[in-house]
mmCIF file of N, CA and C in Angstrom:
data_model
loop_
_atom_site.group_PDB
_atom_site.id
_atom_site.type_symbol
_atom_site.label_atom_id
_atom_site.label_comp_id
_atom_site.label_asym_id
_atom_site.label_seq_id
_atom_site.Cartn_x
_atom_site.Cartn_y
_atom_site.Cartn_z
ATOM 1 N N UNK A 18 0.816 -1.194 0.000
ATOM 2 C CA UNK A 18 0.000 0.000 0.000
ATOM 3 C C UNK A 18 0.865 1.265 0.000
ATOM 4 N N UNK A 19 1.673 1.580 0.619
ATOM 5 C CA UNK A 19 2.474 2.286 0.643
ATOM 6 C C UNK A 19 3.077 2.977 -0.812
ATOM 7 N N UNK A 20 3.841 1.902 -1.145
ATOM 8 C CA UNK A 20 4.228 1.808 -2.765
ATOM 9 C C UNK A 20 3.404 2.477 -3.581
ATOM 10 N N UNK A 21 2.000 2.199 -3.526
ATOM 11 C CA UNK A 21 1.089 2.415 -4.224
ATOM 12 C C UNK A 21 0.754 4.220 -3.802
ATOM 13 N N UNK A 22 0.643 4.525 -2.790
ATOM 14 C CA UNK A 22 1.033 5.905 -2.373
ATOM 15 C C UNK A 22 1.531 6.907 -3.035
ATOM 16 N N UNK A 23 2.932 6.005 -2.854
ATOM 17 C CA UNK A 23 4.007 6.794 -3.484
ATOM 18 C C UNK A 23 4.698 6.594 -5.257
ATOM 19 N N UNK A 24 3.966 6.017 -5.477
ATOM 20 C CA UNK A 24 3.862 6.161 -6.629
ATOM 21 C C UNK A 24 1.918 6.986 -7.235
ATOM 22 N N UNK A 25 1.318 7.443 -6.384
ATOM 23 C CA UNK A 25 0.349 7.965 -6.704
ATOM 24 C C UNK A 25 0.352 9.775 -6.127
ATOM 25 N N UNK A 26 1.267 9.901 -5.628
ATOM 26 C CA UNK A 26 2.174 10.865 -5.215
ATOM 27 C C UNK A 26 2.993 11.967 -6.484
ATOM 28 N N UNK A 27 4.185 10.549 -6.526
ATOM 29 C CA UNK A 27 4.903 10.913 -7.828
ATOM 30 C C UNK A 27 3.821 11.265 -8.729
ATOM 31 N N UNK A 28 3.073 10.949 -9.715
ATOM 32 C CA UNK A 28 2.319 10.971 -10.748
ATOM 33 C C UNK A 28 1.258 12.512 -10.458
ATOM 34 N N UNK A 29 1.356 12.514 -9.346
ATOM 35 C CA UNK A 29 0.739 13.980 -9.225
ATOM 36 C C UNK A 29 1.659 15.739 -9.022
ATOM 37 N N UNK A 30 2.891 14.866 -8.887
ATOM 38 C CA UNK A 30 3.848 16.160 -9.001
ATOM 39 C C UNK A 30 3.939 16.231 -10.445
ATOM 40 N N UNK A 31 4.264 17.927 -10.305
ATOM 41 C CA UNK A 31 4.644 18.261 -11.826
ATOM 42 C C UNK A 31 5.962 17.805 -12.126
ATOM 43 N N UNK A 32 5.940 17.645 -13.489
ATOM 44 C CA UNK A 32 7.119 17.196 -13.815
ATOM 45 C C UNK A 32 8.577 18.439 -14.089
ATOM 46 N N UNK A 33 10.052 18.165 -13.914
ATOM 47 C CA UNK A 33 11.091 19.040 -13.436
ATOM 48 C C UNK A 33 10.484 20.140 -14.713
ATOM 49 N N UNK A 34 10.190 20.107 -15.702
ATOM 50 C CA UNK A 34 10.620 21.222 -16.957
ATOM 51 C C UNK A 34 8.922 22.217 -16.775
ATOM 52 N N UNK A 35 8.279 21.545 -16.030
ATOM 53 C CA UNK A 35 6.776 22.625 -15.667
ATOM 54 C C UNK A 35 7.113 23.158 -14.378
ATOM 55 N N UNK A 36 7.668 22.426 -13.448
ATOM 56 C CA UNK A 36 8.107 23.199 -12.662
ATOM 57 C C UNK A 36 8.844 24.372 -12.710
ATOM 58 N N UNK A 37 10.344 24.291 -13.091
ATOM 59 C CA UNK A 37 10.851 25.261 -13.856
ATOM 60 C C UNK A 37 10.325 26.429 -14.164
ATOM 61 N N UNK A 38 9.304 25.975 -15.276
ATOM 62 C CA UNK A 38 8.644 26.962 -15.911
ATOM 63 C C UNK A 38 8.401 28.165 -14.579
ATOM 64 N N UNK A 39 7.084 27.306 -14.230
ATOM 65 C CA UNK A 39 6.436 28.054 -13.111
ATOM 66 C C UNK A 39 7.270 29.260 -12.100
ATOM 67 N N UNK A 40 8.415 28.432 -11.668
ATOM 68 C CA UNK A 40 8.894 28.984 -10.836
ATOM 69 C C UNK A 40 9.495 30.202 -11.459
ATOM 70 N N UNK A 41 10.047 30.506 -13.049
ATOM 71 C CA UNK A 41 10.584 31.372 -13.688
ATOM 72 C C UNK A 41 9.614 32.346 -13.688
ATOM 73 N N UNK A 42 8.486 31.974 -14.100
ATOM 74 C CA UNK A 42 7.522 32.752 -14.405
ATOM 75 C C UNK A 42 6.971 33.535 -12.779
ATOM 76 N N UNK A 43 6.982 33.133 -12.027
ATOM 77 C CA UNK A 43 6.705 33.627 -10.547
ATOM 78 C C UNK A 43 7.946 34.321 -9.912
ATOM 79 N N UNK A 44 8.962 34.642 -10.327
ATOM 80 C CA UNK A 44 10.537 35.215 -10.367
ATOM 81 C C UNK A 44 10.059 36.242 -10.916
ATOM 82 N N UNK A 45 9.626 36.506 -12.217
ATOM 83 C CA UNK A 45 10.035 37.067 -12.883
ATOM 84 C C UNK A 45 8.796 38.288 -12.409
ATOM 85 N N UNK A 46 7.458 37.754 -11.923
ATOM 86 C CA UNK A 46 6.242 38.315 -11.561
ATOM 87 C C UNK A 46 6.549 39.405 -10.948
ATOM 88 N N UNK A 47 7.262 38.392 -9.443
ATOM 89 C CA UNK A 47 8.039 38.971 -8.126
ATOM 90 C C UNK A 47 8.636 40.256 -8.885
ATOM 91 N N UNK A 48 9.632 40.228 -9.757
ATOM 92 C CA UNK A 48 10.635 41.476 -10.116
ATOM 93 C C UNK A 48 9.824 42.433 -10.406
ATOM 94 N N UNK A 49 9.139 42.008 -11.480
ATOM 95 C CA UNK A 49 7.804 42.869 -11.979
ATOM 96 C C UNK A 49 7.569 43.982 -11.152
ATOM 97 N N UNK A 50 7.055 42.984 -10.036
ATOM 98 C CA UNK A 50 5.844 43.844 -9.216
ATOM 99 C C UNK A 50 6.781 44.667 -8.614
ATOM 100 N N UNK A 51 8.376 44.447 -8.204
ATOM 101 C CA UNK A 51 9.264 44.836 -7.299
ATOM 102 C C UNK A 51 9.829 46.162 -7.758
ATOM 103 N N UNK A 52 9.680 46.094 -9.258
ATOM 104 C CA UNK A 52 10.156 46.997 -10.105
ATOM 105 C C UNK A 52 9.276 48.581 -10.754
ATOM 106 N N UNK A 53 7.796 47.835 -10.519
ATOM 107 C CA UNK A 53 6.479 48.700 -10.866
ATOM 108 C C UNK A 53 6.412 49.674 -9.139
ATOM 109 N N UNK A 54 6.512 48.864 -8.215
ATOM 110 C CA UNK A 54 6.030 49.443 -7.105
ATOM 111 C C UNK A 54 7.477 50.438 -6.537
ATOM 112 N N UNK A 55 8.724 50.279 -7.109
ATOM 113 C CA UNK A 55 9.727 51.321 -6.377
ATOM 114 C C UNK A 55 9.678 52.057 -7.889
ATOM 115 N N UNK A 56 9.667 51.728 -8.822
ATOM 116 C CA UNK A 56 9.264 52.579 -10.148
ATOM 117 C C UNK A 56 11.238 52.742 -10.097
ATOM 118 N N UNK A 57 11.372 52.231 -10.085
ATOM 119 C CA UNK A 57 13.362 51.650 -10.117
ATOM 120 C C UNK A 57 13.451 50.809 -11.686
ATOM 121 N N UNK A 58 13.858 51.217 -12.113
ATOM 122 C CA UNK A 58 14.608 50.019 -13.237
ATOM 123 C C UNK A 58 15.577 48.769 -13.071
ATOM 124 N N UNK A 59 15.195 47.842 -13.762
ATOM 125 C CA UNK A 59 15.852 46.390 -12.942
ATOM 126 C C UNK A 59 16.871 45.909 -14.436
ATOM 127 N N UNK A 60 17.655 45.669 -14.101
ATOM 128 C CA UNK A 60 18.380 44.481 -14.537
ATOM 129 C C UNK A 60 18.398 43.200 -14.235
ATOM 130 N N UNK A 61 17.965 42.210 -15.280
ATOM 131 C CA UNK A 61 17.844 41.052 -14.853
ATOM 132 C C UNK A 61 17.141 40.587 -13.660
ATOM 133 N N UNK A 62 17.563 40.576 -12.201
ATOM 134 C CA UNK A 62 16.342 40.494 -11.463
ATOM 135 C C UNK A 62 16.931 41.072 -10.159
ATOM 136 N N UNK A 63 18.147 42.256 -10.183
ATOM 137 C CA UNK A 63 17.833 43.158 -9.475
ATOM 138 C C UNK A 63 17.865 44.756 -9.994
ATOM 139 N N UNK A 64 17.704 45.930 -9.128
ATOM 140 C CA UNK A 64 17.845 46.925 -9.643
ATOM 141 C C UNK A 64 18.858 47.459 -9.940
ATOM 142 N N UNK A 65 18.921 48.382 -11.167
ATOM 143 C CA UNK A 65 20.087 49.385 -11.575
ATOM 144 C C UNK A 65 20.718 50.180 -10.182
ATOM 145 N N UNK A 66 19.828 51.120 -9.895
ATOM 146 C CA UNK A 66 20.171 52.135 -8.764
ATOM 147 C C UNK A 66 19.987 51.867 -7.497
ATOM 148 N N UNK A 67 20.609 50.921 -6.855
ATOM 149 C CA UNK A 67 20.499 50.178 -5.498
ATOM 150 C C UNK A 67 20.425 51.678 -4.530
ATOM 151 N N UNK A 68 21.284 52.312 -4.200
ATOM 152 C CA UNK A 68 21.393 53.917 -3.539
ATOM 153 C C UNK A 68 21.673 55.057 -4.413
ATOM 154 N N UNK A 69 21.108 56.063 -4.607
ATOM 155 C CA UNK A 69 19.533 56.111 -3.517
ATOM 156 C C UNK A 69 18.532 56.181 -4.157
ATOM 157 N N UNK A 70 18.285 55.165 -5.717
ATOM 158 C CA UNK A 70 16.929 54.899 -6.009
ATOM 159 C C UNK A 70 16.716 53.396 -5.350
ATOM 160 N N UNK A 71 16.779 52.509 -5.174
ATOM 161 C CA UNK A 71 15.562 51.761 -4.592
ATOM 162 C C UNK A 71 15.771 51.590 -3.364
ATOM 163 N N UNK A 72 16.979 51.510 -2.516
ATOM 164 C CA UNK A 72 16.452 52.332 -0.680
ATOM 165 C C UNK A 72 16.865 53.437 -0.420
ATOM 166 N N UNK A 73 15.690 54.553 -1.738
ATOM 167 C CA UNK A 73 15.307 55.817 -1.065
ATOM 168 C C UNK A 73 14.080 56.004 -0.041
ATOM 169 N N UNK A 74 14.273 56.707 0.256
ATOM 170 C CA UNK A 74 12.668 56.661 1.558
ATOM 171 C C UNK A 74 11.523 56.321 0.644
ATOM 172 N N UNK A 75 11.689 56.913 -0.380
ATOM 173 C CA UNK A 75 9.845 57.088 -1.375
ATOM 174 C C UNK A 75 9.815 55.400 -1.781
ATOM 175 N N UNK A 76 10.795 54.787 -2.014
ATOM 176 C CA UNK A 76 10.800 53.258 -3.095
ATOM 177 C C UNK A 76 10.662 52.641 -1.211
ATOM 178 N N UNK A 77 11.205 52.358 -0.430
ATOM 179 C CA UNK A 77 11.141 51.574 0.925
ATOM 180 C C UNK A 77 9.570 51.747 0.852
ATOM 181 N N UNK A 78 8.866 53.027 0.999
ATOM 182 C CA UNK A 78 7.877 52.970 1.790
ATOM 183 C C UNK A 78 6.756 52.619 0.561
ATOM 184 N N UNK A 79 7.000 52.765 -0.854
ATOM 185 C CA UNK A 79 6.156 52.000 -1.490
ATOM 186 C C UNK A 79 6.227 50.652 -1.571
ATOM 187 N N UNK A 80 7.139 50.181 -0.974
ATOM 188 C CA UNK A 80 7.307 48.536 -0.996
ATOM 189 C C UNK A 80 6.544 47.928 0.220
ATOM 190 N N UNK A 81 7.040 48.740 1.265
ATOM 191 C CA UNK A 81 6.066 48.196 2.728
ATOM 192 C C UNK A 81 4.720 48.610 2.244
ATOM 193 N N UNK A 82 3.986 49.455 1.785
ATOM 194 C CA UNK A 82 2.936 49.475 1.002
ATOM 195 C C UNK A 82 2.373 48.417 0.641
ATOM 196 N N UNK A 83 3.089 48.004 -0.920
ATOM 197 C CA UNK A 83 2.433 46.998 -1.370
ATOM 198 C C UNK A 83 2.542 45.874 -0.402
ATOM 199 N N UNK A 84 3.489 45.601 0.498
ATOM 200 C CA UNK A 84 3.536 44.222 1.312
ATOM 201 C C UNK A 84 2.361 44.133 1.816
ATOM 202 N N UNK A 85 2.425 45.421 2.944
ATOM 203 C CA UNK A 85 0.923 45.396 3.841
ATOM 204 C C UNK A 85 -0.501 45.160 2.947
ATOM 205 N N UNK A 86 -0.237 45.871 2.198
ATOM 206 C CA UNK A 86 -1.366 45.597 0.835
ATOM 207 C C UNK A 86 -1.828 43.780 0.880
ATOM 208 N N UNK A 87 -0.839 43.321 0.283
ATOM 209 C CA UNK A 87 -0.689 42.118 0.020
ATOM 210 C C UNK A 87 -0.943 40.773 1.190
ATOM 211 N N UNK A 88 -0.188 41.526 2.461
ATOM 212 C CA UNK A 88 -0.704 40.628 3.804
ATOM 213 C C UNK A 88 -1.953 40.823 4.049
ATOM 214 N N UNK A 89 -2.494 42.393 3.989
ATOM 215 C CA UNK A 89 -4.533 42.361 4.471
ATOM 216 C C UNK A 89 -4.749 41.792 3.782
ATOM 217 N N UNK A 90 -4.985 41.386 2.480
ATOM 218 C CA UNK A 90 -5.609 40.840 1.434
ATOM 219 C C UNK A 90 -5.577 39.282 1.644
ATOM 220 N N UNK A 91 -4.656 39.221 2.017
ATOM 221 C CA UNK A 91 -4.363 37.330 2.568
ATOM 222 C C UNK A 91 -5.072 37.115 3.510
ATOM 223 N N UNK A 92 -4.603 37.852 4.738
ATOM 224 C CA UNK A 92 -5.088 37.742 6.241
ATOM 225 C C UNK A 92 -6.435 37.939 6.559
ATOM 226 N N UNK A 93 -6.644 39.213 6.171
ATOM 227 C CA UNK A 93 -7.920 39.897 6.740
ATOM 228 C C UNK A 93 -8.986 39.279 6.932
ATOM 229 N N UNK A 94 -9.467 38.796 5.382
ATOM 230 C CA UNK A 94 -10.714 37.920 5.199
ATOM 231 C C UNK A 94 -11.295 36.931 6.456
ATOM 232 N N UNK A 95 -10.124 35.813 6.441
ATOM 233 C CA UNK A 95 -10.067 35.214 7.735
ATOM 234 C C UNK A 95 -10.369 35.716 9.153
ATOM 235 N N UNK A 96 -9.457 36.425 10.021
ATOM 236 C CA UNK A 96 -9.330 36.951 10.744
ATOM 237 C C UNK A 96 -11.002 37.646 11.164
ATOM 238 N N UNK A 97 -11.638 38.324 9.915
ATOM 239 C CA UNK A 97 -12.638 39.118 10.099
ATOM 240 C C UNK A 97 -13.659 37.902 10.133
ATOM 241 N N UNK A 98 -13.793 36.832 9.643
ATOM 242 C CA UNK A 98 -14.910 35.833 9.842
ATOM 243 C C UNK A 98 -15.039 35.299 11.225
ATOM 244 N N UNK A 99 -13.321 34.760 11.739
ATOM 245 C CA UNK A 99 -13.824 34.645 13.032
ATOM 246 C C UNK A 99 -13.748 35.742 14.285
ATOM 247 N N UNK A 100 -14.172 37.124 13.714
ATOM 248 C CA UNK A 100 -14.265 37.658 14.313
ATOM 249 C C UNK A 100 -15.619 38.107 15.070
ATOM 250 N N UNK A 101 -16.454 38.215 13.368
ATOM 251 C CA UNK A 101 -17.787 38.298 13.393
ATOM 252 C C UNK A 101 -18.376 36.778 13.065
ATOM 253 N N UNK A 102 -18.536 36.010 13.654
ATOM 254 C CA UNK A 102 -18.642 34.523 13.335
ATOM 255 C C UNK A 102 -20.534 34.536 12.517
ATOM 256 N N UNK A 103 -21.173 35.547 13.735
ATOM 257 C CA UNK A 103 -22.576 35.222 12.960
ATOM 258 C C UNK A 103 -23.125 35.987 12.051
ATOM 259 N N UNK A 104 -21.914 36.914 11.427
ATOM 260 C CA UNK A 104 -22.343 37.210 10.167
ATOM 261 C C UNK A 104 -22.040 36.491 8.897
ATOM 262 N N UNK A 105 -22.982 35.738 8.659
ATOM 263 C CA UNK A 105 -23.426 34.170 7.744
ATOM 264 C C UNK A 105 -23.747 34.847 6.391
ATOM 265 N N UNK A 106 -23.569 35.929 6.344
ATOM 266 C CA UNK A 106 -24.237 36.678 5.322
ATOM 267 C C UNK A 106 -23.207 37.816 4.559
ATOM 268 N N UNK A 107 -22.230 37.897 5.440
ATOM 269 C CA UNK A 107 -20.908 38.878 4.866
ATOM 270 C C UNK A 107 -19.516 38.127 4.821
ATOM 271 N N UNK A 108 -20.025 36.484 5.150
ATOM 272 C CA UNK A 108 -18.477 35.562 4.647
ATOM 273 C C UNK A 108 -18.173 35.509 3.469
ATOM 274 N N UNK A 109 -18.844 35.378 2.596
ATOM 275 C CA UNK A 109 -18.490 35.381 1.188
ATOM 276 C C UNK A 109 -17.598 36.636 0.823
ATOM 277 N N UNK A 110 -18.288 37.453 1.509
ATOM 278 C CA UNK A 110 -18.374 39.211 1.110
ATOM 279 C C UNK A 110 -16.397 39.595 1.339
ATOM 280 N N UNK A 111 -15.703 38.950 2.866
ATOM 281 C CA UNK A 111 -15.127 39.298 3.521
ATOM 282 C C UNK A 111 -14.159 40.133 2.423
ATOM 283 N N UNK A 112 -13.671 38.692 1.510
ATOM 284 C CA UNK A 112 -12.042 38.681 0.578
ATOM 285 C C UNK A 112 -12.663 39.634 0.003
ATOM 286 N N UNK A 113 -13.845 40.406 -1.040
ATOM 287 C CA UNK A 113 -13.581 41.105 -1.459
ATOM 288 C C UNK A 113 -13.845 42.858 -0.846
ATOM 289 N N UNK A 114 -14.590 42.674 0.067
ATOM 290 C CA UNK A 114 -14.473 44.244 0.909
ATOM 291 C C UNK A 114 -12.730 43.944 1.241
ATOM 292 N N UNK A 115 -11.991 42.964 1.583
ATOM 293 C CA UNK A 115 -10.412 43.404 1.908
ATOM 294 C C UNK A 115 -9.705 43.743 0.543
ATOM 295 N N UNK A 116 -10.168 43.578 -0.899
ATOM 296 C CA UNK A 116 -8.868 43.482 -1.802
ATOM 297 C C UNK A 116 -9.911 44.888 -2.157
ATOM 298 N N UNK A 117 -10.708 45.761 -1.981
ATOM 299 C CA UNK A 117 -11.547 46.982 -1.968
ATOM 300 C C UNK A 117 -10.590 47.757 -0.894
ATOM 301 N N UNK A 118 -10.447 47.616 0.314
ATOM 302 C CA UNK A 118 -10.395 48.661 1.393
ATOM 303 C C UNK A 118 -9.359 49.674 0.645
ATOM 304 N N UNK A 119 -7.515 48.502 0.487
ATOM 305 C CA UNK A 119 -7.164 49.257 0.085
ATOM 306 C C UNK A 119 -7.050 50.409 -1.060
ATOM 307 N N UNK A 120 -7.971 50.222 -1.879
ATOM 308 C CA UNK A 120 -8.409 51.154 -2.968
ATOM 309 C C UNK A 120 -8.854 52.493 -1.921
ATOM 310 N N UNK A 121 -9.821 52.245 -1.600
ATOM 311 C CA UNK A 121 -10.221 53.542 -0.902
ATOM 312 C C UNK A 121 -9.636 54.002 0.046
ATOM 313 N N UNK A 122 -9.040 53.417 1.015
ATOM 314 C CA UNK A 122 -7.465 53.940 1.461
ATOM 315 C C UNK A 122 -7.030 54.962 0.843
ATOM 316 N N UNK A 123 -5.970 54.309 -0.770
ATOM 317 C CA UNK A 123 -5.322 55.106 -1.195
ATOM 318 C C UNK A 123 -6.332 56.626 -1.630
ATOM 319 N N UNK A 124 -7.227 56.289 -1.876
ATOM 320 C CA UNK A 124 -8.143 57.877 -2.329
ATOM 321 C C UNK A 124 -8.289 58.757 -1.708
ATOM 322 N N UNK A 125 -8.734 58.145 -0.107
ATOM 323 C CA UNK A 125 -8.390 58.788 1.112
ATOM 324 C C UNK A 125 -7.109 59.864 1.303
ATOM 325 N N UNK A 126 -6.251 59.278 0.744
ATOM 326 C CA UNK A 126 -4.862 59.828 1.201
ATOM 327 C C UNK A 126 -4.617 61.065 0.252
ATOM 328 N N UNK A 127 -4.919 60.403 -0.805
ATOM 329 C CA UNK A 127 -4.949 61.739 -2.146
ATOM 330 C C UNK A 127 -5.764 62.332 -1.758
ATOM 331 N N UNK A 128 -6.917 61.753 -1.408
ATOM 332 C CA UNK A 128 -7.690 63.392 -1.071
ATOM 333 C C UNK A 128 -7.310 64.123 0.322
ATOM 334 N N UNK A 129 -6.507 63.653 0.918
ATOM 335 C CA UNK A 129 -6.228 64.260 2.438
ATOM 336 C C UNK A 129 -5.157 65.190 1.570
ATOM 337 N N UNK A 130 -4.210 64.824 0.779
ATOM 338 C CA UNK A 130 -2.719 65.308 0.280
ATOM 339 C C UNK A 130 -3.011 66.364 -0.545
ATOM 340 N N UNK A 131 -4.378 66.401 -1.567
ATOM 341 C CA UNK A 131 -4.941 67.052 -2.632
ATOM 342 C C UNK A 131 -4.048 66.296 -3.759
ATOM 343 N N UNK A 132 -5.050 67.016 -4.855
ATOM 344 C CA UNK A 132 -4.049 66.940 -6.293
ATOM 345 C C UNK A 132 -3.189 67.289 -6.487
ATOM 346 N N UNK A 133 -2.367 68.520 -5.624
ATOM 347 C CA UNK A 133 -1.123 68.334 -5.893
ATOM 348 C C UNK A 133 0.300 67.501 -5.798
ATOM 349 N N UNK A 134 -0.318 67.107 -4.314
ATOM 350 C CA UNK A 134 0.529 65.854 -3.733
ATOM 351 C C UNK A 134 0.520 64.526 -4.503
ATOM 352 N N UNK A 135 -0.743 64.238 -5.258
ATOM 353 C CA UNK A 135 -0.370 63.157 -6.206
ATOM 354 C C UNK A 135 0.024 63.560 -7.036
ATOM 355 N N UNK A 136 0.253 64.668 -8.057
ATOM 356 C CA UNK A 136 0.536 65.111 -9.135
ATOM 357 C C UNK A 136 2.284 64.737 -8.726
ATOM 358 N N UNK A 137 2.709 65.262 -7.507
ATOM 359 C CA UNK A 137 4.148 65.350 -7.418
ATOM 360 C C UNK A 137 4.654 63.842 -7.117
ATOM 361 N N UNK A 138 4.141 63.172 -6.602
ATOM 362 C CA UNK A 138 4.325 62.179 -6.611
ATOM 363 C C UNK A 138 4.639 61.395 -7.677
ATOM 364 N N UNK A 139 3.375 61.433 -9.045
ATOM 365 C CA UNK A 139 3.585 61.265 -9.996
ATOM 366 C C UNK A 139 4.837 61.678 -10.739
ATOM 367 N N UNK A 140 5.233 62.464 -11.376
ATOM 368 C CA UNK A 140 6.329 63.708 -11.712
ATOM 369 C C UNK A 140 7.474 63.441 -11.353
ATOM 370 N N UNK A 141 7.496 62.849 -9.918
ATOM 371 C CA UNK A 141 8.897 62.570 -9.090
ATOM 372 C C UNK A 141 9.894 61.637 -9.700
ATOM 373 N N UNK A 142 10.836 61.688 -9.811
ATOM 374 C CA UNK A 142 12.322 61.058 -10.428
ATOM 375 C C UNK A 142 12.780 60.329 -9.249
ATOM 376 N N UNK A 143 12.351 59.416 -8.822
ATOM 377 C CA UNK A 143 13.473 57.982 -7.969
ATOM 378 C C UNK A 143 14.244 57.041 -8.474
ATOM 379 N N UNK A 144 14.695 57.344 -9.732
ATOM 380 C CA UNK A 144 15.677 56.279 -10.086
ATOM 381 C C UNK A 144 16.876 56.715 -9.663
ATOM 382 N N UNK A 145 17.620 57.610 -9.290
ATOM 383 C CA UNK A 145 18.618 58.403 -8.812
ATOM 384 C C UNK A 145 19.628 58.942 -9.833
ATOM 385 N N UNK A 146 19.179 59.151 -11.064
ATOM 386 C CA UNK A 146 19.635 59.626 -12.193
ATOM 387 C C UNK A 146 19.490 61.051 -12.345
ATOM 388 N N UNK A 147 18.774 61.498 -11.375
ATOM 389 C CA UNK A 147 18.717 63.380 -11.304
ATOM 390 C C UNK A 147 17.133 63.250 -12.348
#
């Protein structure tokens, strides 16, 4: 029985050259996103301007950004079901009011900052090229 296991095991792993794949393709995501969110230019799969474009204050704190982003969105859902256990009626609801909040968050902030503060934000040069 055992045998039979493990050979029913094996047959359900991917095989080495899909794996591969995958994992390239989830590398490469990672850089992506690593590269969109400090707005840094990358080589290969790290950045050009290590100091002081990508640990300048503005690229750090858009990265803890997207992290926290990324942990509520995992966490929250959960957390909030057994929080409110007998709302039987907003479990479904949870994951997407959490991958929502932070949207309106960020609007929040622009509108606390005004349009100009996003405008400059926008505009701003962090690659450290002047």
């Amino acid at each position: 029985r055992s045998n039979e296991a493990g050979h029913a095991r094996q047959a359900a792993a991917a095989p080495p050259v899909i794996s591969g794949l995958l994992a390239s393709i989830g590398l490469l995501a990672i850089r992506g996103g690593l590269a969109h969110a400090s707005r840094v230019p990358f080589q290969y799969l790290w950045p050009i301007h290590w100091v002081p474009g990508f640990f300048s204050p503005y690229c750090v704190g858009q990265l803890c950004a997207a992290l926290a982003t990324v942990v509520f969105i995992l966490k929250a859902p959960a957390r909030l079901a057994r929080r409110y256990p007998r709302a039987k009626r907003m479990s479904p609801l949870w994951g997407p009011c959490c991958m929502l909040a932070p949207i309106a968050v960020f609007w929040a902030m622009v509108g606390i900052a005004g349009a100009a503060g996003a405008t400059e934000l926008r505009d701003a040069d962090y690659n450290g090229d002047g």
